[in-house]
Coordinates of N, CA and C in Angstrom, one line a residue:
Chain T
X1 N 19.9 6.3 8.3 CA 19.3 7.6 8.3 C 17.8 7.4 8.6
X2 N 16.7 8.2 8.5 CA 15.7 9.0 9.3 C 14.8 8.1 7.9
X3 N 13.8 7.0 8.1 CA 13.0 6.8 7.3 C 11.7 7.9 6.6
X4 N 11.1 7.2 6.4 CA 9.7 7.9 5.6 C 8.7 8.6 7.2
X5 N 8.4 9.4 7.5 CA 7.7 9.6 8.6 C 6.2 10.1 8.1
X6 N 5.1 9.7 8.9 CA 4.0 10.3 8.8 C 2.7 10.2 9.5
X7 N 2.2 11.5 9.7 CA 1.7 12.4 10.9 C 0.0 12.8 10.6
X8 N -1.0 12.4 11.7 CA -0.6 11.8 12.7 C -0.5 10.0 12.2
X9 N -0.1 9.2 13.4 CA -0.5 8.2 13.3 C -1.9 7.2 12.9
X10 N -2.8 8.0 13.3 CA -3.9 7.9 14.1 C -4.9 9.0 13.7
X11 N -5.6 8.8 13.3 CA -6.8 10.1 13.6 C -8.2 9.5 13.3
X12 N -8.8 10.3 13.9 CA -10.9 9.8 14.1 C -11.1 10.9 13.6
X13 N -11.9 10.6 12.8 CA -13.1 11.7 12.3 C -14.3 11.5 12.6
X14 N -14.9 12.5 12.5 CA -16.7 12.9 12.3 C -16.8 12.3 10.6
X15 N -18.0 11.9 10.5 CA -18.4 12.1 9.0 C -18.5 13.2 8.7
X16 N -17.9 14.1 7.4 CA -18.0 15.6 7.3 C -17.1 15.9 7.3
X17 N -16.1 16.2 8.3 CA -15.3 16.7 8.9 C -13.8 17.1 7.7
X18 N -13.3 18.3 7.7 CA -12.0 17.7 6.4 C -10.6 17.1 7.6
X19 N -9.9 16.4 7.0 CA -8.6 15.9 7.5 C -7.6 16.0 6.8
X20 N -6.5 16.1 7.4 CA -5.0 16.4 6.5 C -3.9 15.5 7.2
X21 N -3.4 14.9 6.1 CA -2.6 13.9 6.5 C -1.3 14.1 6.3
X22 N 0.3 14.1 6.8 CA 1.6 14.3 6.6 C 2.5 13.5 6.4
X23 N 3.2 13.7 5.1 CA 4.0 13.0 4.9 C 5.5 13.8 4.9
X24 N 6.6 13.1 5.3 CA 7.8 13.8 5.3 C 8.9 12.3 4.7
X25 N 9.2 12.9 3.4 CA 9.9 11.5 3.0 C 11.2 12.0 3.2
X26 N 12.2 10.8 2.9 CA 13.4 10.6 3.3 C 14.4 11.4 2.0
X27 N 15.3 12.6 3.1 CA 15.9 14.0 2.6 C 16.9 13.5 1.1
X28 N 16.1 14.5 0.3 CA 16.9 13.9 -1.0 C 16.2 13.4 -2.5
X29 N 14.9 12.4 -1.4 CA 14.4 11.6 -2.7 C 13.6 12.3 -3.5
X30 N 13.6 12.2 -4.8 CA 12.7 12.7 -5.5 C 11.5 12.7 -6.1
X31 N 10.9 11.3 -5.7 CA 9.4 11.0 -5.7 C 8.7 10.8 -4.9
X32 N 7.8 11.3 -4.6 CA 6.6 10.7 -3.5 C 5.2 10.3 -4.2
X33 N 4.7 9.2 -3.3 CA 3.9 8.7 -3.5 C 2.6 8.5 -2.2
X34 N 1.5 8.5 -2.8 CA 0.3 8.0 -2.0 C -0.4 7.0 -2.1
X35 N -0.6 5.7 -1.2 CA -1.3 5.0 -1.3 C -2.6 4.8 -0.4
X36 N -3.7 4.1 -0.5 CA -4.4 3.7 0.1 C -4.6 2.3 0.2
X37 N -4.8 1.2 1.9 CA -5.0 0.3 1.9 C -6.1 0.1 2.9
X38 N -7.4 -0.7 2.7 CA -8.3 -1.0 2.9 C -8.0 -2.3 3.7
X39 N -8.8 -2.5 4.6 CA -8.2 -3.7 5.7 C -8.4 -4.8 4.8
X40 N -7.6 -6.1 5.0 CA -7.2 -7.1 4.6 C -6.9 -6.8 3.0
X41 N -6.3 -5.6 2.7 CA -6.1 -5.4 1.5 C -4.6 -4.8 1.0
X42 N -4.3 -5.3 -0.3 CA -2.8 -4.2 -0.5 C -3.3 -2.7 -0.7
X43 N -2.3 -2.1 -0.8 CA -2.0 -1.1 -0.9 C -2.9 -0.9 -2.6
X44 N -3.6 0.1 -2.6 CA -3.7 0.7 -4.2 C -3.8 2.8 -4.2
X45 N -3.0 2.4 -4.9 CA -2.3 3.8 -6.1 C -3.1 5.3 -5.8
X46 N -2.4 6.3 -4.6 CA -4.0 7.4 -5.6 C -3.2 8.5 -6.1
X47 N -1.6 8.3 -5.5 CA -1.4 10.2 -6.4 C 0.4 9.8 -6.2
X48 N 1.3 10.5 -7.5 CA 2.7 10.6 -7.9 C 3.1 12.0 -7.6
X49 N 4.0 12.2 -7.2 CA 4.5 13.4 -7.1 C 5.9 13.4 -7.7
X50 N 6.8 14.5 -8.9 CA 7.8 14.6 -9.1 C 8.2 15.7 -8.5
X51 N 9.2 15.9 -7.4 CA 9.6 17.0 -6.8 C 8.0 17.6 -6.5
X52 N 7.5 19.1 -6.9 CA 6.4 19.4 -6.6 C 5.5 19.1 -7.2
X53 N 5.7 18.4 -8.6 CA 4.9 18.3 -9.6 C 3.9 16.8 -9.5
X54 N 2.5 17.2 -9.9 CA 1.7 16.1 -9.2 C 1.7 15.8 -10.8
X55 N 2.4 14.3 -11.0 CA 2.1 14.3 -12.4 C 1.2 13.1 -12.7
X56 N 0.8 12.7 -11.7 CA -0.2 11.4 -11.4 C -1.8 11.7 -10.4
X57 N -2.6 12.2 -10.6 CA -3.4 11.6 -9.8 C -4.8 11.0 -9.8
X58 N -4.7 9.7 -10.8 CA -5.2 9.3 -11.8 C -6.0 7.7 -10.6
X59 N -5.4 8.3 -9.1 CA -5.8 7.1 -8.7 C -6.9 7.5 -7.1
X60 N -6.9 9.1 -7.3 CA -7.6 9.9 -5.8 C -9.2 9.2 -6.6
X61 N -9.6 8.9 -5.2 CA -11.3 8.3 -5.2 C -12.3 9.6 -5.4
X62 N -12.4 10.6 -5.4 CA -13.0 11.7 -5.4 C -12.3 13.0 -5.6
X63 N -13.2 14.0 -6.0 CA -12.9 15.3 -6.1 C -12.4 15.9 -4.2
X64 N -12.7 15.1 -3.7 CA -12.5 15.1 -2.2 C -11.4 15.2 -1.8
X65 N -11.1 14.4 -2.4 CA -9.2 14.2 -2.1 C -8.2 14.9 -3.1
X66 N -6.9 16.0 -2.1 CA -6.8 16.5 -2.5 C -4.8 16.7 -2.2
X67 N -4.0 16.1 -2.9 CA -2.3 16.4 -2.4 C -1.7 17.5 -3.4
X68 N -0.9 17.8 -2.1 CA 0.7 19.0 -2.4 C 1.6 18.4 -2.4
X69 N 2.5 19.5 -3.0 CA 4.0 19.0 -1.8 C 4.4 20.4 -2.8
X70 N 4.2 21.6 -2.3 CA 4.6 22.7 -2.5 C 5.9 22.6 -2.7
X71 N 7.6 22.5 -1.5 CA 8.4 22.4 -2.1 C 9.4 21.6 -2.2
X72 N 8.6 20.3 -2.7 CA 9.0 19.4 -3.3 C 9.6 18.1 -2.1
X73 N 9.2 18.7 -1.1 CA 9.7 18.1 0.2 C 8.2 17.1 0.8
X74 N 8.1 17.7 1.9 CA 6.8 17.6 2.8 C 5.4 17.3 2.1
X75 N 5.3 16.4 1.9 CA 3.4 16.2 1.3 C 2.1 16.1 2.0
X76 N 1.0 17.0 1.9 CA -0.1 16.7 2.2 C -1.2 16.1 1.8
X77 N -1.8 14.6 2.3 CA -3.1 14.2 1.7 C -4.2 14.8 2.1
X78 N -5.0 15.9 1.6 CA -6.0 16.5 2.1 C -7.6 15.6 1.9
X79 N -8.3 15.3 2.8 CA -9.4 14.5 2.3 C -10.9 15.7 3.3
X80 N -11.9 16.3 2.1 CA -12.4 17.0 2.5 C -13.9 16.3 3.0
X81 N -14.6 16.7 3.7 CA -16.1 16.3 3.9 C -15.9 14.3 3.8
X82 N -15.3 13.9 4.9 CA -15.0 12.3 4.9 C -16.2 11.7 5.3
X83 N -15.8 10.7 4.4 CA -17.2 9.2 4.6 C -17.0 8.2 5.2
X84 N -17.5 7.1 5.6 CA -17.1 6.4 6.2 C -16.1 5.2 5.0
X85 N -16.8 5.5 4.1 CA -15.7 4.8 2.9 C -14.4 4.8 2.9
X86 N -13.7 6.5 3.5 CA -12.2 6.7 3.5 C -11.8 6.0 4.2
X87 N -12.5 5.6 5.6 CA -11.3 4.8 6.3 C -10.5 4.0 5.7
X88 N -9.7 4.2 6.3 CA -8.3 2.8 5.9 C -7.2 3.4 6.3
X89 N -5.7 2.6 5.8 CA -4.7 3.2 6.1 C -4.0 4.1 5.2
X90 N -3.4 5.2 5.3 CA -3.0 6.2 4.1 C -1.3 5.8 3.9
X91 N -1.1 5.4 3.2 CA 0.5 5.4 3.1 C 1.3 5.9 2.1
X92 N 2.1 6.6 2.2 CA 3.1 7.4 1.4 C 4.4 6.8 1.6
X93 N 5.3 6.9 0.5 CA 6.2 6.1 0.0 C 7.3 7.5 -0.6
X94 N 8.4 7.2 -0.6 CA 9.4 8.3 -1.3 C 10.4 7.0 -1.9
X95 N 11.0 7.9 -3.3 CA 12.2 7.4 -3.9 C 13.1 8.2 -4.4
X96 N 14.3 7.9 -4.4 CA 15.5 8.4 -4.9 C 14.9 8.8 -6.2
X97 N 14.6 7.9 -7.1 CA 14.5 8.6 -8.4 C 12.6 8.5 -9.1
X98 N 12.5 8.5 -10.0 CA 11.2 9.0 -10.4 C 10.4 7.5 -11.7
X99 N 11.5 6.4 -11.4 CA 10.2 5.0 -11.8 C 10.1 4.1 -11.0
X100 N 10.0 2.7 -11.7 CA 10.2 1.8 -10.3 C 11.1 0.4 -11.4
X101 N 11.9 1.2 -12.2 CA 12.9 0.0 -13.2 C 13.6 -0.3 -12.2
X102 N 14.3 0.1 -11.7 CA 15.8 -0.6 -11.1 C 15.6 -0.5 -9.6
X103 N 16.5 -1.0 -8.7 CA 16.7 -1.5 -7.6 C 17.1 0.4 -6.9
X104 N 17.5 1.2 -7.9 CA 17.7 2.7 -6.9 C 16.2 3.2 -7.0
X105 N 15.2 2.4 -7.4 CA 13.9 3.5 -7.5 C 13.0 3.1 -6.7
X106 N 13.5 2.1 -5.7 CA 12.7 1.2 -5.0 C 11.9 2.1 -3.8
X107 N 10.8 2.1 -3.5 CA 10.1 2.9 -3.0 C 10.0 2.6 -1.4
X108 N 10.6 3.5 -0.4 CA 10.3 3.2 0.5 C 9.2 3.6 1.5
X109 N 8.6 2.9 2.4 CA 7.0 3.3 2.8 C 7.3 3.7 4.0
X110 N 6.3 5.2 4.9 CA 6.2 5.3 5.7 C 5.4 4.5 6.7
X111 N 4.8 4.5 8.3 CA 4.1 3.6 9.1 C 3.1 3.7 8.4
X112 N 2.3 4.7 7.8 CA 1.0 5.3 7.6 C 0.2 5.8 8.8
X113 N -1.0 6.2 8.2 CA -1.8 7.4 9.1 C -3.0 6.4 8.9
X114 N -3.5 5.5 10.1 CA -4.8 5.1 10.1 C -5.9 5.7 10.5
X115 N -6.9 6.0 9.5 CA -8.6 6.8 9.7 C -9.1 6.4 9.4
X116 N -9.8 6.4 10.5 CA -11.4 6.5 11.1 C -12.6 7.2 11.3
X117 N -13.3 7.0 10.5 CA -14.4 7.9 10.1 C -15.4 7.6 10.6
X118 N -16.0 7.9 11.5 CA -17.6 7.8 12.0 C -18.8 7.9 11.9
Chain J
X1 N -8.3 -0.7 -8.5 CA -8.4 -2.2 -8.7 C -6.8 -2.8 -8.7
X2 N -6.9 -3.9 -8.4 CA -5.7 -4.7 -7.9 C -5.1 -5.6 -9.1
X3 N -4.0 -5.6 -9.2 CA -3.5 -6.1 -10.8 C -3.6 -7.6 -10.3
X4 N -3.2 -8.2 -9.0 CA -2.6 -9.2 -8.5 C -3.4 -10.2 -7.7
X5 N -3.1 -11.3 -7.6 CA -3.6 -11.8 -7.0 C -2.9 -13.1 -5.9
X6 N -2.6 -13.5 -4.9 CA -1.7 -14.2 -4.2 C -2.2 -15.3 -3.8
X7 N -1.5 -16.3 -3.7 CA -2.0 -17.3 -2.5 C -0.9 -18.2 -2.4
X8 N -1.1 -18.6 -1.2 CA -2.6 -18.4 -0.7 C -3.0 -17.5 0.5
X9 N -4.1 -17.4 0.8 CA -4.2 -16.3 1.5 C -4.2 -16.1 3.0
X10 N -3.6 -17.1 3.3 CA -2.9 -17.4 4.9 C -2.6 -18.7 4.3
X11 N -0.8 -18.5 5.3 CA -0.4 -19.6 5.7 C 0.3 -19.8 7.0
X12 N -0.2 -21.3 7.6 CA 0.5 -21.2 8.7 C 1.7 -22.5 8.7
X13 N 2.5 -21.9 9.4 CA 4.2 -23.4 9.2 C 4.5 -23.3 10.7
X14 N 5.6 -24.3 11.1 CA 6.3 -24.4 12.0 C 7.3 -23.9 11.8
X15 N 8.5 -23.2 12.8 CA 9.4 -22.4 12.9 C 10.3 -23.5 12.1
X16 N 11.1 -23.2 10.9 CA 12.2 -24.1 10.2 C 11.8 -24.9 9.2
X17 N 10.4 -24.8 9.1 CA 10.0 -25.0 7.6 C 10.0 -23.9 6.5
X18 N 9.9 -24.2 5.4 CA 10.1 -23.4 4.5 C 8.3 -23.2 3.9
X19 N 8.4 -21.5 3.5 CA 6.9 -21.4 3.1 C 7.0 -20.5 2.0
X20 N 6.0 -21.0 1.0 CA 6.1 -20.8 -0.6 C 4.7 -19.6 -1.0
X21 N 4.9 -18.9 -1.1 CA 3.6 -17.9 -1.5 C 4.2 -17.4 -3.1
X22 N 2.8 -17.7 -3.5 CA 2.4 -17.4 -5.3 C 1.5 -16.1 -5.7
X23 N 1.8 -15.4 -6.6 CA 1.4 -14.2 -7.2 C 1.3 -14.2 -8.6
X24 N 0.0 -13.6 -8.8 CA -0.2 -14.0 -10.8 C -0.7 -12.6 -10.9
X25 N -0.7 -12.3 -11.8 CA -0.7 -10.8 -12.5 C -1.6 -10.7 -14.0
X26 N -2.2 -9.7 -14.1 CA -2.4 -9.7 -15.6 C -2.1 -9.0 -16.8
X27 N -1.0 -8.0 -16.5 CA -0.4 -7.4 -17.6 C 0.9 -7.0 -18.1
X28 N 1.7 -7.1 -18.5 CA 3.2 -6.8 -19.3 C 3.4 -5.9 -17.5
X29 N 4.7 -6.2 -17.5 CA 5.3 -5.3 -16.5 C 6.7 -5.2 -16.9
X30 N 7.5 -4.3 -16.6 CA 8.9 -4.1 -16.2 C 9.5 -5.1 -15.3
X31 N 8.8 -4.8 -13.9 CA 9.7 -5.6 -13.0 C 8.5 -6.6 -12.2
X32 N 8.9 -7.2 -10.8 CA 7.7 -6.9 -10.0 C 9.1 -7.0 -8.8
X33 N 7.8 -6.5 -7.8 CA 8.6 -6.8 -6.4 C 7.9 -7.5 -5.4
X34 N 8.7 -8.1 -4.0 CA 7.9 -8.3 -3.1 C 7.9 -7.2 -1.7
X35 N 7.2 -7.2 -1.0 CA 7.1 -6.6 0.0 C 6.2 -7.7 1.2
X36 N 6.9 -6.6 2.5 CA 6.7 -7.5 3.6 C 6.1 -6.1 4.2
X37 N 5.0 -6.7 5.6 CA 4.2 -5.9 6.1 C 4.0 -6.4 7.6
X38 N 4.8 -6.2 8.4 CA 4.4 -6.4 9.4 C 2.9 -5.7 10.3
X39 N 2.6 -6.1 11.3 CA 1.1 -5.6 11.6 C 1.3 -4.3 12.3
X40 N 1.0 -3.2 11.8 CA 0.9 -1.9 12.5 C 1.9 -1.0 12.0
X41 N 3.0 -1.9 10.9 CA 3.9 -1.1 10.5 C 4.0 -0.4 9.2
X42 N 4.9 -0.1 8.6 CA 4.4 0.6 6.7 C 5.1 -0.8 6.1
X43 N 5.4 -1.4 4.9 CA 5.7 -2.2 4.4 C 7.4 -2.1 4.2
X44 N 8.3 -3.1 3.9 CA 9.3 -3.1 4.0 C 9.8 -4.1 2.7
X45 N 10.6 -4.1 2.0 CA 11.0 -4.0 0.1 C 11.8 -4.7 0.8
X46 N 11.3 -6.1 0.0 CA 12.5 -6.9 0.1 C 13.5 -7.5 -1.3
X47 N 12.7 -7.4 -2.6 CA 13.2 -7.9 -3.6 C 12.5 -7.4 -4.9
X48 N 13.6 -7.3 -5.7 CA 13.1 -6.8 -6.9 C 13.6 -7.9 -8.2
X49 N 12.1 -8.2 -9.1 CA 13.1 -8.9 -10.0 C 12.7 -8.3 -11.5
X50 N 13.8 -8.5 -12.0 CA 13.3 -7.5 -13.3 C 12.2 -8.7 -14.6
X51 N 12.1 -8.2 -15.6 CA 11.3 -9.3 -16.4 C 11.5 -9.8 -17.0
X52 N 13.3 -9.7 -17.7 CA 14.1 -10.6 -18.1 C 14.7 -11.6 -17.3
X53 N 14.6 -11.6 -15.9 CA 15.1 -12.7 -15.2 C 14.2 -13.5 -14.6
X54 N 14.6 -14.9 -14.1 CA 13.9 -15.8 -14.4 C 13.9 -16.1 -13.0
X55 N 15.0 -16.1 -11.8 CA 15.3 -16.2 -10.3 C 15.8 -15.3 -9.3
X56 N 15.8 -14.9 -8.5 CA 16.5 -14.2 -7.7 C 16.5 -14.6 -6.4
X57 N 17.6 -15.1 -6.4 CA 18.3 -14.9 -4.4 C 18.7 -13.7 -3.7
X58 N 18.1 -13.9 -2.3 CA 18.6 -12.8 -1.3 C 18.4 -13.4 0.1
X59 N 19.4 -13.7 0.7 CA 19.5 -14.3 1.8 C 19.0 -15.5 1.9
X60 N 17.5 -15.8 2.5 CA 16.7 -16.5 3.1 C 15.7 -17.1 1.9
X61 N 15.7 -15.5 1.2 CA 14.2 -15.5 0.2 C 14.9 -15.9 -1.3
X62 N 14.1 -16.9 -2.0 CA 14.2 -17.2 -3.6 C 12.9 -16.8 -4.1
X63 N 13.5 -15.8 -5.3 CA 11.9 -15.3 -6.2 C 12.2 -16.1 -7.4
X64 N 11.0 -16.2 -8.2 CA 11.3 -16.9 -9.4 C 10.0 -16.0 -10.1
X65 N 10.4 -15.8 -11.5 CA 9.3 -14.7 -12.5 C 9.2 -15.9 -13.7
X66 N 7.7 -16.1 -14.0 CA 7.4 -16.8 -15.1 C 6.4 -15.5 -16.0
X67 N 6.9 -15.4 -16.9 CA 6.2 -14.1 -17.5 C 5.2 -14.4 -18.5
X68 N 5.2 -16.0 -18.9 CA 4.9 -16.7 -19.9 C 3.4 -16.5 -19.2
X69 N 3.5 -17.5 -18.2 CA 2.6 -17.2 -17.2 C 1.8 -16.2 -16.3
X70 N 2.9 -15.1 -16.3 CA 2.3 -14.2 -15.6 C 2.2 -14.1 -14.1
X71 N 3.3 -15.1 -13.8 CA 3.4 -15.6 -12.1 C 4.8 -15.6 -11.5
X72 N 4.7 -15.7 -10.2 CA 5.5 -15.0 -9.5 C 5.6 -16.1 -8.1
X73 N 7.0 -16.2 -7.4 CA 6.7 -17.3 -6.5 C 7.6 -16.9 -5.2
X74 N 7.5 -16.8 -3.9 CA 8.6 -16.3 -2.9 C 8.6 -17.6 -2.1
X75 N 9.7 -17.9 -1.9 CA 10.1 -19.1 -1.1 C 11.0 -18.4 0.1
X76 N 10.7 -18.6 1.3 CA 11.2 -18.5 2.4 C 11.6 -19.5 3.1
X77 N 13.0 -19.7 2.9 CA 13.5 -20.7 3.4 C 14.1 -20.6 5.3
X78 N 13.7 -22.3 5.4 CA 14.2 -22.1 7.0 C 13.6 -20.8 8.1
X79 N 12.1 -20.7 7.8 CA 11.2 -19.5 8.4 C 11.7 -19.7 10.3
X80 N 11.2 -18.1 10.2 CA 11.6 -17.7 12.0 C 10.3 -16.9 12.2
X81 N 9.8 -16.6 13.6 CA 9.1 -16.6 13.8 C 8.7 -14.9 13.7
X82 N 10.0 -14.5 13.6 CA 10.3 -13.2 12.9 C 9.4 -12.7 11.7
X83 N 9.4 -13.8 11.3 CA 8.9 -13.9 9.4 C 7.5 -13.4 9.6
X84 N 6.9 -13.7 10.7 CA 5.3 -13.4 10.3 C 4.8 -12.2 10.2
X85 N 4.1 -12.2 9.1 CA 3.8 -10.6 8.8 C 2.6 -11.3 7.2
X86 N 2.4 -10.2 6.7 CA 1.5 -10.0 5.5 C 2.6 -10.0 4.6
X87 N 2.6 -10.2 2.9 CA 3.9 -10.2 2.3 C 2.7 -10.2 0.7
X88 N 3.3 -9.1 0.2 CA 2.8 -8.6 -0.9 C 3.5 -8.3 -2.1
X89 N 3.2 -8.6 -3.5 CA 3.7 -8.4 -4.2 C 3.2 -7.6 -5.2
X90 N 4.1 -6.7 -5.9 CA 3.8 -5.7 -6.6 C 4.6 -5.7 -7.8
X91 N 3.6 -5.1 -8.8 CA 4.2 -5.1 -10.4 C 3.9 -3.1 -10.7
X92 N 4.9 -2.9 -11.9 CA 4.6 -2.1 -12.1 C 4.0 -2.2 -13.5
X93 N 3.3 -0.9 -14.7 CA 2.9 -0.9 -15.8 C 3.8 -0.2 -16.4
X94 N 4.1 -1.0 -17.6 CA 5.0 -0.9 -18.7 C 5.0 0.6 -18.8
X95 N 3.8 1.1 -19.2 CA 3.3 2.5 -19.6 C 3.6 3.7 -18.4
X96 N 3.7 3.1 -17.3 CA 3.5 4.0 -15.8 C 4.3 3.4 -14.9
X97 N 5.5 3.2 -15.2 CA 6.7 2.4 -14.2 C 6.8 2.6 -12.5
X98 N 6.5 3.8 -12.9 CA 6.5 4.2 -11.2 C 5.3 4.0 -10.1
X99 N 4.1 3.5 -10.9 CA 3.1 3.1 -9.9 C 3.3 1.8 -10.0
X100 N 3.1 1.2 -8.8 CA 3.1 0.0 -8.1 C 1.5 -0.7 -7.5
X101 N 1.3 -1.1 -8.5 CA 0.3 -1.9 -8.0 C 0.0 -3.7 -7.5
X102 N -0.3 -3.3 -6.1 CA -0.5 -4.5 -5.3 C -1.0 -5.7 -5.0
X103 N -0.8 -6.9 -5.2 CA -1.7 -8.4 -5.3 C -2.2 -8.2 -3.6
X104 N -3.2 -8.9 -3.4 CA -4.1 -9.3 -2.3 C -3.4 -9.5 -0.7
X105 N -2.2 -10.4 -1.2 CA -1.2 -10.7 0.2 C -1.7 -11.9 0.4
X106 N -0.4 -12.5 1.3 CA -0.7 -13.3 1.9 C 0.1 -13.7 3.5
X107 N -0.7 -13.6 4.4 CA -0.8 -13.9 5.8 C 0.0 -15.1 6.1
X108 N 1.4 -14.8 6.7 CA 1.9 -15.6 6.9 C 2.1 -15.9 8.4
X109 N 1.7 -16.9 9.0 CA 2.4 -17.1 10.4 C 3.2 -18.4 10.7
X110 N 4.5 -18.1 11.5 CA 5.3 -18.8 11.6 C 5.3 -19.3 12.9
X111 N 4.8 -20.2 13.1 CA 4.5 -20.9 14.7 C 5.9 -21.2 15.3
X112 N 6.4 -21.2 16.9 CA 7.8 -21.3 17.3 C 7.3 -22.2 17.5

């Protein structure tokens, strides 16, 4: 079936500028997740989602950054007035269930959204 | 901040050698996993081992968990040139199971 998708691939910004990032995880699961990775870097942590419920966002860099996922589906990483610091790659992750104990909660990642900030 | 830390931090082999990447951690976890990352793509879950076990096979790949230690080891046996990609390991917090936090990586290239 239809992996983790997210939209755009690609985007350049102005410094300033806000940008909105899309996630569409895979139909069913019930976690989403956001990551951020910095070139030559893993992935680190910025926001959990249960169904619509942001019960994590203990890892967003600023008051700047800003996720939904109204109905419990579709998520948006909203990043307002961008620095050149955001750049990196944004990646979102969905799971069947809502830890990461067992082998059904295993998180799957979309390509991610690489930005570029000017 | 990054719980993890890998090495080493590139490796290069010849196609049909086997290549050993190490991961050490600093806190109680549930499980850890590894992940693979090819260049331009999202990462791809290759193994999970929990923190009562000590080995795990899957195909190609042997994980081994030392908890005593804090360390973590992927052996890729009989490498293809396939293999080459970035390859990351991740633990979760006892307290916050569902976030996954990532070691450094390590850069592997498998020469044909």
């Amino acid at each position: 079936g239809a992996g983790v998708s997210q939209s755009p691939r690609y985007k350049v910004a102005k410094r300033g500028q806000d940008v909105a990032l899309r996630c569409d995880p895979i139909s069913g699961h019930v976690s989403l997740f956001w990551y951020q990775q910095a070139l030559g870097q893993g992935p680190e942590f910025l926001t959990y989602f249960q169904n619509e419920a942001q019960l994590d966002k203990s890892g967003l860099p600023s008051d700047r950054f800003f996720a939904e996922r109204p109905e419990g589906s579709v998520s948006t990483l909203k990043i307002q007035r961008t620095q050149q610091e955001d750049s990196a790659v944004y990646l979102c992750a969905s799971s069947l269930g809502w830890g990461a104990r067992t082998d059904t909660d295993t998180q799957y990642f979309g390509p991610g959204t690489r930005l570029t900030v000017l | 901040s990054q719980q993890g830390e890998e090495d080493p931090q590139a490796l290069s082999i010849q196609e049909g050698e086997n290549a050993t990447m190490n991961c050490s951690y600093k806190t109680s976890i549930n499980n850890l996993q590894w992940y693979r990352q090819n260049s331009g793509r999202g990462l791809v879950h290759l193994i999970l081992i929990r923190s009562n076990e000590r080995e795990k096979h899957s195909g190609r790949l042997r994980v081994t968990l030392d908890t005593s230690k804090k360390s973590s080891s992927l052996l890729i046996t009989a490498s293809r040139a396939a293999d080459t990609a970035s390859y990351f390991c991740a633990t979760d917090e006892v307290d916050s199971s569902y976030k996954l936090i990532f070691g450094s990586g390590t850069r592997l290239l498998v020469r044909p």
